[in-house]
Amino acid sequence: MYSVEQVKALVREYPDFPSEGVLFRDIFPIFQDPEAVRSLVAHLVEQIRAQAGTVDAVVGLDARGFLLGPQIAGALGVGFAPVRKRGKLPGRV
């Protein structure tokens, strides 16, 4: 398993993107390494259990939340609820 520092080292930083003064952090290099993804999820689950105790569900907000949320929910043995702006998901939400 990778350490938190090893996972963080995979994140790319782009200063002044998309506008001046913003530091964009690209997490997608993590997803190119299956062990890094497993390690990231394990570290997040460990933190959730330590800080929240019992969890009823995991809520994922838009794009990045949709990538990690289901994996975290699965590791915790709970359901996953995607959240987007009104009208962005079909059916009743």
Coordinates of N, CA and C in Angstrom, one line a residue:
M1 N 0.8 -1.2 0.0 CA 0.0 0.0 0.0 C 0.9 1.2 0.0
Y2 N 0.5 2.2 -0.8 CA 1.2 3.5 -0.8 C 0.9 4.3 0.4
S3 N 1.8 5.1 0.8 CA 1.6 6.1 1.9 C 0.8 7.3 1.3
V4 N 0.3 8.1 2.2 CA -0.4 9.3 1.8 C 0.5 10.2 0.9
E5 N 1.7 10.3 1.4 CA 2.7 11.1 0.7 C 3.0 10.6 -0.8
Q6 N 3.0 9.3 -0.9 CA 3.2 8.7 -2.2 C 2.0 8.9 -3.2
V7 N 0.8 8.9 -2.6 CA -0.4 9.2 -3.4 C -0.4 10.7 -3.8
K8 N -0.1 11.5 -2.8 CA 0.0 13.0 -3.1 C 1.0 13.3 -4.2
A9 N 2.1 12.6 -4.2 CA 3.1 12.9 -5.2 C 2.7 12.7 -6.6
L10 N 1.6 11.9 -6.8 CA 1.1 11.6 -8.1 C 0.2 12.8 -8.6
V11 N -0.3 13.6 -7.7 CA -1.1 14.7 -8.1 C -0.3 15.8 -8.8
R12 N -0.8 16.2 -10.0 CA -0.1 17.3 -10.7 C -0.8 18.6 -10.4
E13 N 0.1 19.7 -10.3 CA -0.4 21.0 -10.0 C -0.2 21.9 -11.2
Y14 N -1.2 22.7 -11.5 CA -1.2 23.7 -12.6 C -1.6 25.1 -12.1
P15 N -0.6 25.9 -11.8 CA -0.9 27.2 -11.3 C -1.6 28.1 -12.4
D16 N -2.4 29.0 -11.9 CA -3.1 29.9 -12.7 C -4.0 29.3 -13.7
F17 N -4.6 28.1 -13.4 CA -5.6 27.5 -14.2 C -6.8 27.1 -13.4
P18 N -8.0 27.5 -13.9 CA -8.4 28.0 -15.2 C -8.2 29.5 -15.3
S19 N -7.9 30.2 -14.1 CA -7.7 31.6 -14.2 C -6.5 32.0 -13.2
E20 N -6.0 33.2 -13.3 CA -4.9 33.6 -12.5 C -5.3 33.5 -11.0
G21 N -4.3 33.0 -10.2 CA -4.5 32.9 -8.8 C -5.1 31.6 -8.3
V22 N -5.5 30.7 -9.3 CA -6.1 29.4 -9.0 C -5.0 28.4 -9.2
L23 N -4.9 27.4 -8.2 CA -4.0 26.3 -8.4 C -4.9 25.1 -8.6
F24 N -4.9 24.6 -9.8 CA -5.6 23.4 -10.2 C -4.8 22.1 -9.9
R25 N -5.5 21.2 -9.1 CA -4.8 20.0 -8.8 C -5.5 18.9 -9.6
D26 N -4.7 18.2 -10.4 CA -5.1 17.1 -11.3 C -4.9 15.8 -10.6
I27 N -6.0 15.1 -10.2 CA -5.9 13.8 -9.5 C -5.9 12.7 -10.5
F28 N -6.1 12.9 -11.8 CA -6.2 11.8 -12.7 C -5.0 10.9 -12.8
P29 N -3.8 11.4 -12.6 CA -2.7 10.5 -12.6 C -2.8 9.3 -11.5
I30 N -3.5 9.6 -10.5 CA -3.7 8.6 -9.5 C -4.5 7.4 -10.1
F31 N -5.4 7.7 -11.0 CA -6.2 6.6 -11.5 C -5.5 5.8 -12.6
Q32 N -4.3 6.2 -13.0 CA -3.5 5.4 -13.9 C -2.7 4.3 -13.1
D33 N -2.8 4.3 -11.8 CA -2.1 3.4 -11.0 C -3.0 2.7 -10.0
P34 N -3.5 1.5 -10.3 CA -4.5 0.8 -9.5 C -4.1 0.7 -8.0
E35 N -2.8 0.5 -7.7 CA -2.4 0.4 -6.3 C -2.6 1.8 -5.6
A36 N -2.3 2.9 -6.4 CA -2.5 4.2 -5.8 C -4.0 4.4 -5.5
V37 N -4.9 4.0 -6.4 CA -6.3 4.2 -6.1 C -6.7 3.4 -4.9
R38 N -6.3 2.1 -4.8 CA -6.6 1.3 -3.7 C -6.1 1.9 -2.4
S39 N -4.9 2.4 -2.4 CA -4.3 3.1 -1.2 C -5.1 4.4 -0.9
L40 N -5.4 5.2 -1.9 CA -6.2 6.4 -1.6 C -7.5 6.1 -0.9
V41 N -8.2 5.1 -1.5 CA -9.5 4.7 -0.9 C -9.3 4.2 0.5
A42 N -8.3 3.4 0.7 CA -8.1 2.8 2.1 C -7.8 3.9 3.1
H43 N -7.0 4.9 2.7 CA -6.7 6.0 3.6 C -7.9 6.8 3.9
L44 N -8.7 7.1 2.9 CA -10.0 7.9 3.1 C -10.9 7.1 4.0
V45 N -11.1 5.8 3.8 CA -12.0 5.0 4.6 C -11.5 5.0 6.1
E46 N -10.2 4.9 6.2 CA -9.6 4.9 7.6 C -9.9 6.3 8.3
Q47 N -9.8 7.4 7.6 CA -10.1 8.7 8.1 C -11.6 8.8 8.4
I48 N -12.4 8.3 7.6 CA -13.9 8.4 7.8 C -14.3 7.6 9.0
R49 N -13.8 6.4 9.1 CA -14.1 5.6 10.3 C -13.6 6.2 11.6
A50 N -12.4 6.8 11.5 CA -11.8 7.4 12.7 C -12.6 8.7 13.2
Q51 N -13.1 9.4 12.2 CA -13.7 10.7 12.5 C -15.2 10.6 12.6
A52 N -15.9 9.8 11.8 CA -17.3 9.7 11.7 C -17.9 8.5 12.4
G53 N -17.1 7.5 12.6 CA -17.7 6.3 13.2 C -18.6 5.6 12.3
T54 N -19.9 5.5 12.6 CA -20.9 4.8 11.7 C -21.3 5.8 10.6
V55 N -21.4 5.2 9.4 CA -21.8 5.9 8.2 C -23.0 5.2 7.6
D56 N -24.0 6.0 7.3 CA -25.2 5.5 6.7 C -25.1 5.4 5.2
A57 N -24.4 6.4 4.6 CA -24.3 6.4 3.1 C -23.1 7.4 2.8
V58 N -22.7 7.3 1.6 CA -21.6 8.2 1.0 C -22.3 9.0 0.0
V59 N -22.1 10.3 0.0 CA -22.7 11.3 -0.9 C -21.5 11.8 -1.8
G60 N -21.6 11.6 -3.1 CA -20.6 12.1 -4.0 C -21.1 13.3 -4.8
L61 N -20.3 14.4 -4.7 CA -20.6 15.6 -5.4 C -20.0 15.7 -6.7
D62 N -20.8 15.7 -7.8 CA -20.3 15.8 -9.2 C -19.1 15.0 -9.5
A63 N -18.3 15.4 -10.4 CA -17.3 14.6 -11.1 C -16.4 13.8 -10.2
R64 N -15.6 14.5 -9.4 CA -14.6 13.8 -8.6 C -15.3 12.9 -7.5
G65 N -16.4 13.4 -7.0 CA -17.2 12.6 -6.1 C -17.7 11.3 -6.7
F66 N -18.0 11.4 -8.0 CA -18.5 10.2 -8.7 C -17.4 9.1 -8.9
L67 N -16.1 9.6 -8.9 CA -15.0 8.7 -9.1 C -14.7 7.9 -7.9
L68 N -14.6 8.6 -6.8 CA -14.2 8.0 -5.5 C -15.3 7.6 -4.6
G69 N -16.5 8.2 -4.7 CA -17.6 7.9 -3.8 C -18.1 6.5 -3.8
P70 N -18.3 5.9 -5.0 CA -18.8 4.5 -5.0 C -17.7 3.5 -4.4
Q71 N -16.5 3.8 -4.6 CA -15.4 2.9 -4.1 C -15.4 3.0 -2.6
I72 N -15.5 4.2 -2.1 CA -15.5 4.4 -0.6 C -16.7 3.8 0.0
A73 N -17.9 4.0 -0.6 CA -19.1 3.4 -0.1 C -19.0 1.9 -0.1
G74 N -18.5 1.3 -1.2 CA -18.3 -0.2 -1.2 C -17.4 -0.7 -0.1
A75 N -16.3 0.1 0.2 CA -15.4 -0.3 1.2 C -16.0 -0.2 2.6
L76 N -16.9 0.7 2.8 CA -17.7 0.9 4.0 C -18.9 0.0 4.1
G77 N -19.3 -0.6 3.0 CA -20.5 -1.4 3.0 C -21.8 -0.7 3.1
V78 N -21.8 0.5 2.5 CA -23.0 1.4 2.5 C -23.3 1.8 1.1
G79 N -24.5 2.4 0.9 CA -24.9 2.9 -0.4 C -24.2 4.2 -0.8
F80 N -24.3 4.5 -2.1 CA -23.8 5.7 -2.6 C -24.9 6.6 -3.2
A81 N -24.9 7.9 -3.0 CA -25.8 8.8 -3.5 C -25.1 9.9 -4.3
P82 N -25.3 9.9 -5.7 CA -24.7 11.0 -6.4 C -25.5 12.2 -6.3
V83 N -24.8 13.4 -6.3 CA -25.5 14.7 -6.1 C -25.0 15.6 -7.3
R84 N -26.0 16.2 -8.0 CA -25.6 17.1 -9.1 C -26.6 18.3 -9.0
K85 N -26.4 19.3 -9.8 CA -27.3 20.4 -9.9 C -28.6 19.9 -10.4
R86 N -29.7 20.5 -10.0 CA -31.0 20.2 -10.5 C -31.1 20.1 -12.0
G87 N -31.7 19.0 -12.5 CA -31.8 18.8 -13.9 C -30.7 18.1 -14.6
K88 N -29.6 17.8 -13.9 CA -28.5 17.2 -14.5 C -28.5 15.6 -14.5
L89 N -29.4 15.1 -13.7 CA -29.6 13.6 -13.6 C -31.1 13.3 -14.0
P90 N -31.2 12.2 -14.8 CA -32.6 11.9 -15.3 C -33.4 11.3 -14.1
G91 N -34.7 11.3 -14.3 CA -35.6 10.7 -13.3 C -35.7 11.5 -12.0
R92 N -36.5 11.0 -11.1 CA -36.7 11.6 -9.8 C -35.4 11.4 -8.9
V93 N -34.9 12.5 -8.4 CA -33.7 12.4 -7.5 C -34.1 12.8 -6.1

